[in-house]
XYZ file of C-alpha atoms in Angstrom:
407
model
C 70.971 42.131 85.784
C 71.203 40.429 88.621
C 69.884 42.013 92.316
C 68.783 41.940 95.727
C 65.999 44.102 97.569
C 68.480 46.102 100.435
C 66.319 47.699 102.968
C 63.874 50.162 102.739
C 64.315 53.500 102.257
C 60.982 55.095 102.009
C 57.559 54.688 101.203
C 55.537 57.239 99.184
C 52.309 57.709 97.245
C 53.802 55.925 94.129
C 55.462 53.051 96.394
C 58.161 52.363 98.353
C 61.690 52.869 97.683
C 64.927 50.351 98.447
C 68.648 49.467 98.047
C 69.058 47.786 95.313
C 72.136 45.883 95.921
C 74.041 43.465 92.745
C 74.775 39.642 93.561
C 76.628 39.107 90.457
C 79.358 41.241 89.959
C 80.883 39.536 87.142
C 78.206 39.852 84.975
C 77.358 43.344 85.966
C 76.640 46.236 83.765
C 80.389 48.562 84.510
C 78.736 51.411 83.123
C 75.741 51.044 86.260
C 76.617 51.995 90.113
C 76.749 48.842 91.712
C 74.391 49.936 94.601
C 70.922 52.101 93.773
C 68.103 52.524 94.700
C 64.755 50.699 93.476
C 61.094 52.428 93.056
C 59.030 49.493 93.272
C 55.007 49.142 92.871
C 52.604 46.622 92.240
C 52.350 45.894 89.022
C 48.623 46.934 88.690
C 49.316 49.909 90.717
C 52.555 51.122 89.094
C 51.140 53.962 86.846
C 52.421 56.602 88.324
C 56.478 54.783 88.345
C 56.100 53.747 84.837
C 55.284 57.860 83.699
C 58.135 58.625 85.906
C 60.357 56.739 83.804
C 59.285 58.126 80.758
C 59.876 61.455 82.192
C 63.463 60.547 83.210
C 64.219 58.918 80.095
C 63.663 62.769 78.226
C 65.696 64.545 80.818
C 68.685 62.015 80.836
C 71.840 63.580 80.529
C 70.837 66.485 83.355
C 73.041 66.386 85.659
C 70.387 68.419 88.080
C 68.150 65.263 87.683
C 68.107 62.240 89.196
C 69.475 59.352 86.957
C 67.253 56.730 85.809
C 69.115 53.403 85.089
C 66.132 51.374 83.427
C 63.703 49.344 84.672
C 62.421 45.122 85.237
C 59.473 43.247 86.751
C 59.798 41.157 89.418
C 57.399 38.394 91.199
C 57.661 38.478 95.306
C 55.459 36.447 97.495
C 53.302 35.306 94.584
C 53.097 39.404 93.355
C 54.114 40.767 90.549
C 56.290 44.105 90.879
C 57.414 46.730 89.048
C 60.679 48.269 89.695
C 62.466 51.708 88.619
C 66.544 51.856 89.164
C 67.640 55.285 89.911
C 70.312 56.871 91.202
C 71.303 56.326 95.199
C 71.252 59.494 97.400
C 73.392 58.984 100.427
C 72.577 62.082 101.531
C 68.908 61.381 101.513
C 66.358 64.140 101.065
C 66.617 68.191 101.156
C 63.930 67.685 103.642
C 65.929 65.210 105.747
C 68.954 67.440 105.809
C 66.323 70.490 106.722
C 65.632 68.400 110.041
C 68.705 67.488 110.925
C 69.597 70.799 110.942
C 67.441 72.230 113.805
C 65.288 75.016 114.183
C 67.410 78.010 112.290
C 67.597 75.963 108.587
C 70.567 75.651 106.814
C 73.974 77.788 106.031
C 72.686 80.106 103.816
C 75.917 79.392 101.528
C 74.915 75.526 101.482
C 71.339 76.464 100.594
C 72.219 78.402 97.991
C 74.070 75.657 96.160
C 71.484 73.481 96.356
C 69.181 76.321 95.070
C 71.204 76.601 92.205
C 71.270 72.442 91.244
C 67.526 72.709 91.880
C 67.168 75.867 89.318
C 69.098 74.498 87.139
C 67.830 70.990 86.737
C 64.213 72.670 86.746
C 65.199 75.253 84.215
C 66.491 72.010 81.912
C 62.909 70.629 82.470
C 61.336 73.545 81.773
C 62.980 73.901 78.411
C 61.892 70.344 77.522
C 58.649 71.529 77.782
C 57.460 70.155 81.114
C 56.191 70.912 84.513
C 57.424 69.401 87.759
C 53.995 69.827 89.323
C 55.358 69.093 92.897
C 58.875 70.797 93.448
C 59.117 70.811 97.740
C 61.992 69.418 99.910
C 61.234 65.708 99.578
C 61.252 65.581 95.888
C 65.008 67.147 95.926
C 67.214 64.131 96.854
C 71.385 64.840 97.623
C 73.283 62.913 95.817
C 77.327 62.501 97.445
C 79.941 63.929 94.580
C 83.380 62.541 94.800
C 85.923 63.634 97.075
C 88.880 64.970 95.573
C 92.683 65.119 97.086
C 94.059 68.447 98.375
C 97.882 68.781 96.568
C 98.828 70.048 100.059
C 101.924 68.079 102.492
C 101.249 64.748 103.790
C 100.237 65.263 107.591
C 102.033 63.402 110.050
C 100.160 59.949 109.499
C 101.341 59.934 106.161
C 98.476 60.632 104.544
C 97.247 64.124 102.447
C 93.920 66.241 103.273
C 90.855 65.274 101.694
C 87.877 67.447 100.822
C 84.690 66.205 102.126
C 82.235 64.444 100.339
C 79.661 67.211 98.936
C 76.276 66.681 98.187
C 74.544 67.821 95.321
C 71.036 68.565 94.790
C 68.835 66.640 92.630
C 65.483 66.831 91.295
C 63.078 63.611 91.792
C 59.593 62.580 91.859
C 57.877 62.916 88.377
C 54.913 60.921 89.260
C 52.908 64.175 88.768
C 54.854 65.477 86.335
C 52.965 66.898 82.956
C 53.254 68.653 79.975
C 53.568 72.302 80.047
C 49.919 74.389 78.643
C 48.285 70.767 78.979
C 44.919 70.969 80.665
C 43.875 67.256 81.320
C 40.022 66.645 81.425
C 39.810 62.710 82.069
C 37.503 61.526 84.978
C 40.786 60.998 87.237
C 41.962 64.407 86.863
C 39.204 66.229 87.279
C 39.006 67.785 91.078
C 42.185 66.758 91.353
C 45.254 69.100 92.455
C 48.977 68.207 91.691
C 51.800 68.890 94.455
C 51.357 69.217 97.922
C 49.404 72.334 99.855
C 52.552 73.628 101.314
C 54.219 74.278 98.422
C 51.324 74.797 95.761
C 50.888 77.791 93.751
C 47.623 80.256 93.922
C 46.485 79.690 90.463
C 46.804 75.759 90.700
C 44.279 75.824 93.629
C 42.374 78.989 92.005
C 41.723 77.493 88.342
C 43.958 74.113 88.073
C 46.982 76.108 86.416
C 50.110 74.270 85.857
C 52.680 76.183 83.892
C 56.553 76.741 84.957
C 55.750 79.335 86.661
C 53.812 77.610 89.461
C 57.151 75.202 89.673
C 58.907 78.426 90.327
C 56.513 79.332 93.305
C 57.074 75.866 95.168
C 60.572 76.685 94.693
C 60.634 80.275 96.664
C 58.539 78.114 99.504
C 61.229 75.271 99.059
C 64.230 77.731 99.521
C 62.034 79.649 102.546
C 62.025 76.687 104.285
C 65.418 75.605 103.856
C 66.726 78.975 105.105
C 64.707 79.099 107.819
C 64.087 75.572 108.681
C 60.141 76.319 108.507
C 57.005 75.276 106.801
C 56.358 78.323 104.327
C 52.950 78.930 105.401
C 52.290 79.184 109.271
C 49.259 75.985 110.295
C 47.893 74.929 113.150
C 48.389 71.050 113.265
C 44.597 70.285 113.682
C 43.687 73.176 111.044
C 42.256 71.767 108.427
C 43.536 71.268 104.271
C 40.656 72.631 102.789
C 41.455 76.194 104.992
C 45.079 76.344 104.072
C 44.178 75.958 100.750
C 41.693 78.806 100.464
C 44.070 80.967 102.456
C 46.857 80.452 99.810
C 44.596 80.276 96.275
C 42.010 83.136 97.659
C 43.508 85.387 99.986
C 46.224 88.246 99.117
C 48.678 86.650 100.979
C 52.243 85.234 100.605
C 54.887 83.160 103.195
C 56.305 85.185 105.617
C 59.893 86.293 104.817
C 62.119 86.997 107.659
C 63.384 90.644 107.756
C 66.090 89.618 110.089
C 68.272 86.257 109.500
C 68.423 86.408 105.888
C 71.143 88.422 103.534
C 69.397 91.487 100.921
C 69.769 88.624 98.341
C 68.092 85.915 100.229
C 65.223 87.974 100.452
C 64.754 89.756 97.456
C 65.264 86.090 95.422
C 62.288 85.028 97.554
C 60.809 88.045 96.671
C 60.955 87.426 92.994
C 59.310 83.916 93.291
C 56.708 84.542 95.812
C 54.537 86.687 93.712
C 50.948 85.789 93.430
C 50.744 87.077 90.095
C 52.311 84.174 88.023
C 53.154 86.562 85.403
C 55.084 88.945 87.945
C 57.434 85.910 88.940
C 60.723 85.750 87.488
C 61.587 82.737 85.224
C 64.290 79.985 85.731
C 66.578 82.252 83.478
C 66.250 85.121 85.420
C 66.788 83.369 88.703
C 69.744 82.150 87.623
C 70.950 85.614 87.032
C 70.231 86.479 90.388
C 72.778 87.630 93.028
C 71.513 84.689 95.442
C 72.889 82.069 93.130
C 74.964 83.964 90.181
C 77.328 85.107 93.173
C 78.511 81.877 94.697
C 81.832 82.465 94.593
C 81.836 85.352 96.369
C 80.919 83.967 99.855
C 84.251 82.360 99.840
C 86.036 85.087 101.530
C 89.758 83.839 101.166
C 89.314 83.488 97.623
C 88.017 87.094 97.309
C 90.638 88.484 99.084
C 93.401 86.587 97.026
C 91.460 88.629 93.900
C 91.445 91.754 95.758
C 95.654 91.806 95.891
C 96.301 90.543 93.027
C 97.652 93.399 90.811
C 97.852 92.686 87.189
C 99.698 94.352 84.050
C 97.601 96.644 81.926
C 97.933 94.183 78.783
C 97.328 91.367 80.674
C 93.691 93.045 82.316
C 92.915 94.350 79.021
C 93.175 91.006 77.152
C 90.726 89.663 79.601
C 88.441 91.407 79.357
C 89.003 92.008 75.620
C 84.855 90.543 75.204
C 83.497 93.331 77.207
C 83.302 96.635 74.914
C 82.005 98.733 77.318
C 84.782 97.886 79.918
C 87.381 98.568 77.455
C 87.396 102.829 77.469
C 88.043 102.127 81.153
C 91.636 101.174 80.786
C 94.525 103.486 80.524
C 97.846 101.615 79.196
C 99.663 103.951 81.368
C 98.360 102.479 84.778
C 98.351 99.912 86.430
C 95.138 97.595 87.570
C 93.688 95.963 90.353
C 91.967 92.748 88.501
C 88.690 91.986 90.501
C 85.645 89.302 89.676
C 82.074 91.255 89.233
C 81.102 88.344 92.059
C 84.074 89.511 94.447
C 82.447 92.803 94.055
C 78.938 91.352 95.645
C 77.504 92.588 91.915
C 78.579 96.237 92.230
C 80.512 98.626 89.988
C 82.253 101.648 90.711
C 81.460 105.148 89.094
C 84.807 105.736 87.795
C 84.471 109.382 86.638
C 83.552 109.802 90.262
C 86.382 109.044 91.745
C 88.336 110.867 89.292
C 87.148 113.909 90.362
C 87.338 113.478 93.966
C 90.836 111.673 94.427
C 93.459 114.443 94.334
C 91.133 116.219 96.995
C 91.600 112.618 98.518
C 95.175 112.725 98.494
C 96.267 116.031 99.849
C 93.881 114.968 102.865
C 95.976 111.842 103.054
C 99.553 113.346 102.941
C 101.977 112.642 105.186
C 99.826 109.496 106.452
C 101.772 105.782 105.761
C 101.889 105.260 102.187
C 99.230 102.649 101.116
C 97.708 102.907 104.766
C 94.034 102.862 103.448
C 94.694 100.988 100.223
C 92.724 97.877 100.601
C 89.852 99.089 102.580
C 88.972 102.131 100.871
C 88.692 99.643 97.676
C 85.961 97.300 99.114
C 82.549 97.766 98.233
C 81.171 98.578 101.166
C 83.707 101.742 101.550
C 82.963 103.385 98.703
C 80.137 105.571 99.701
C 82.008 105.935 103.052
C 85.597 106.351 101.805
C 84.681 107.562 98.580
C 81.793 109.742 99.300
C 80.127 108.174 95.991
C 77.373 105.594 95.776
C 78.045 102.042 93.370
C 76.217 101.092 90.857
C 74.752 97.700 90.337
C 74.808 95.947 87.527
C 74.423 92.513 86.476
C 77.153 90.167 88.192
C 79.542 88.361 85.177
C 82.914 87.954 84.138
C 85.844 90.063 84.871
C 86.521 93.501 85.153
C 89.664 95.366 85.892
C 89.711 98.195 88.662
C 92.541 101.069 88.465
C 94.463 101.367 91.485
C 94.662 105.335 92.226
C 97.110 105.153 94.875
């Protein structure tokens, strides 16, 4: 393949990283991006790139990963280089978009998305068997997703609505990547910590542990600073690393987590990652189980009210739900249903037998009032201790469910 070195994009630790733009178009590879971008090192100083790529070459096919398109040598000015193709964030890094966001961090419904991508691709590396070592903002690159057309009228140029261009989170950097339950005991490793202070787990500093769970640490400090736009841990510019890192590997202390600013799930999925007890922390599985990023869909407030009016036949809501058993005694073929996503319902499930008992008390209080007045607020979630006089239960967001309508 033929290419040219585009400008630079950054320079790191490992090396520095550039376009990597293609002079020869006929002859190129159609099944490569015609731009990327090109991890390059000195060839006697490219240890760290060449371990990436070995890395990348286990997790191809994860879409939560960064793409790794091969590598070449090259010789520059009389030096010989080595050089690792991946694939070309436009968006740049997490922590690029963090700054250019101000002082109050991201939408908390964009930083859950990218939560998710980053739990996901870590969860995939995980599995393989493998730590990230060094999971913070800079290490998470956005990569641009194609636009898709709206099937909506032309406006008056002519032309139909496009969705923007969304960026989706990737995991990069596996120059200090390593095997999961692997304790390394060579000279260059010894003394040595993996990741950066910031984001770096107690028992890493405490006794050199690397397991997934420390990954899943860096991640609550990675999300913390996203949503608020903030280092995790609170440091005086001229204070120095050794004292931050005693203060986080030997003091009972964790980040600070905003009581105000921050939805219940926001803080209770920080919550569950910023334990200093590794074994306390949930795992990738669990995370992704969590309200924070399980309930995506339910931030999108016209969809959920589409779900909320739309009144299905009793066959119909039974047949969908035909794989849930315990939903099933639930249904009564002589009623109608209101069919409603767990996620619409924020992860909450009414007491059914509850309102059973309480709704003909419910409608002689309402007679004579306009027929279906208080339908479709005394159904939301947050009316039905108010409205209902009953408290939900929660239960672990999924599928569908079918709600009866009692009016």
């Amino acid at each position: 393949m033929k290419w040219r070195r585009g400008e630079t994009l950054g320079v790191g630790a490992s090396g520095m990283v550039s376009l990597a733009l293609v002079d020869d178009q006929a002859a190129f590879d159609h099944d490569l991006p015609c731009v990327m971008a090109v991890k390059s090192a000195p060839l006697h100083e490219s240890r760290s790139i060449c371990r990436e790529k070995r890395y990348l070459d286990r997790f191809e096919g994860c879409r939560h990963v960064v793409r790794c398109f091969g590598s070449d040598t090259t010789t520059e000015e009389g030096e010989d280089w080595y050089n690792l193709f991946l694939e070309y964030a436009s968006g740049g890094s997490l922590f690029d978009r963090i700054r250019r966001s101000g002082r109050g961090g991201l939408p908390e419904s964009e930083a859950r998305r990218y939560t998710k991508s980053i739990l996901l691709g870590l969860n995939h590396v995980h599995k393989q068997g493998y730590v990230h070592c060094d999971i913070k903002p800079h290490n998470v690159v956005l990569v641009e997703s194609e636009s898709k057309v709206i099937k909506t009228p032309m406006n008056l140029n002519g032309k139909r609505k496009r969705v923007e261009k969304e960026h989706t989170a990737k995991i990069a950097d596996f120059g200090v990547a390593m095997k999961a339950g692997k304790r390394k005991k060579d000279e260059e490793s010894v003394g040595k910590l993996r990741g950066t202070p910031m984001y770096i787990a107690p028992e890493s500093i405490r006794c050199g542990e690397y397991e997934t769970h420390s990954d899943i640490w860096a991640l609550g400090c990675t999300v913390l600073h996203m949503l608020t736009g903030k280092l995790p841990w609170k440091c005086d510019k001229n204070s120095e690393k050794a004292a931050l890192l005693f203060k986080i590997g030997f003091r009972e202390e964790v980040p600070e987590i905003p009581s105000n600013g921050l939805s219940k799930e926001a803080r209770d999925f920080l919550n569950k990652c910023l334990v200093r007890d590794p074994k306390s922390r949930w795992t990738g599985d669990m995370l992704l189980a969590h309200p924070f990023v399980s309930g995506l869909d339910y931030m999108m407030a016209e969809s959920i009210k589409g779900e909320r009016s739309r009144v299905v036949q009793p066959q119909k809501a039974a047949k969908e739900v035909n794989d849930l058993s315990s939903s099933q005694s639930l249904f009564d073929p002589t009623k109608p249903y209101l069919l409603m996503s767990r996620s619409a319902l924020n992860g909450i499930l009414p007491d059914f037998s509850k309102i059973r008992t309480i709704k003909k008390a419910r409608r002689m209080e309402e007679e004579g009032e306009e027929k279906g007045k208080k339908f479709e607020s005394s159904f939301r979630p947050d009316a039905w201790e108010r409205y209902w006089g009953i408290k939900p239960i929660p239960v672990i967001p999924s599928s569908n469910i079918a709600i009866q309508i009692f009016n």
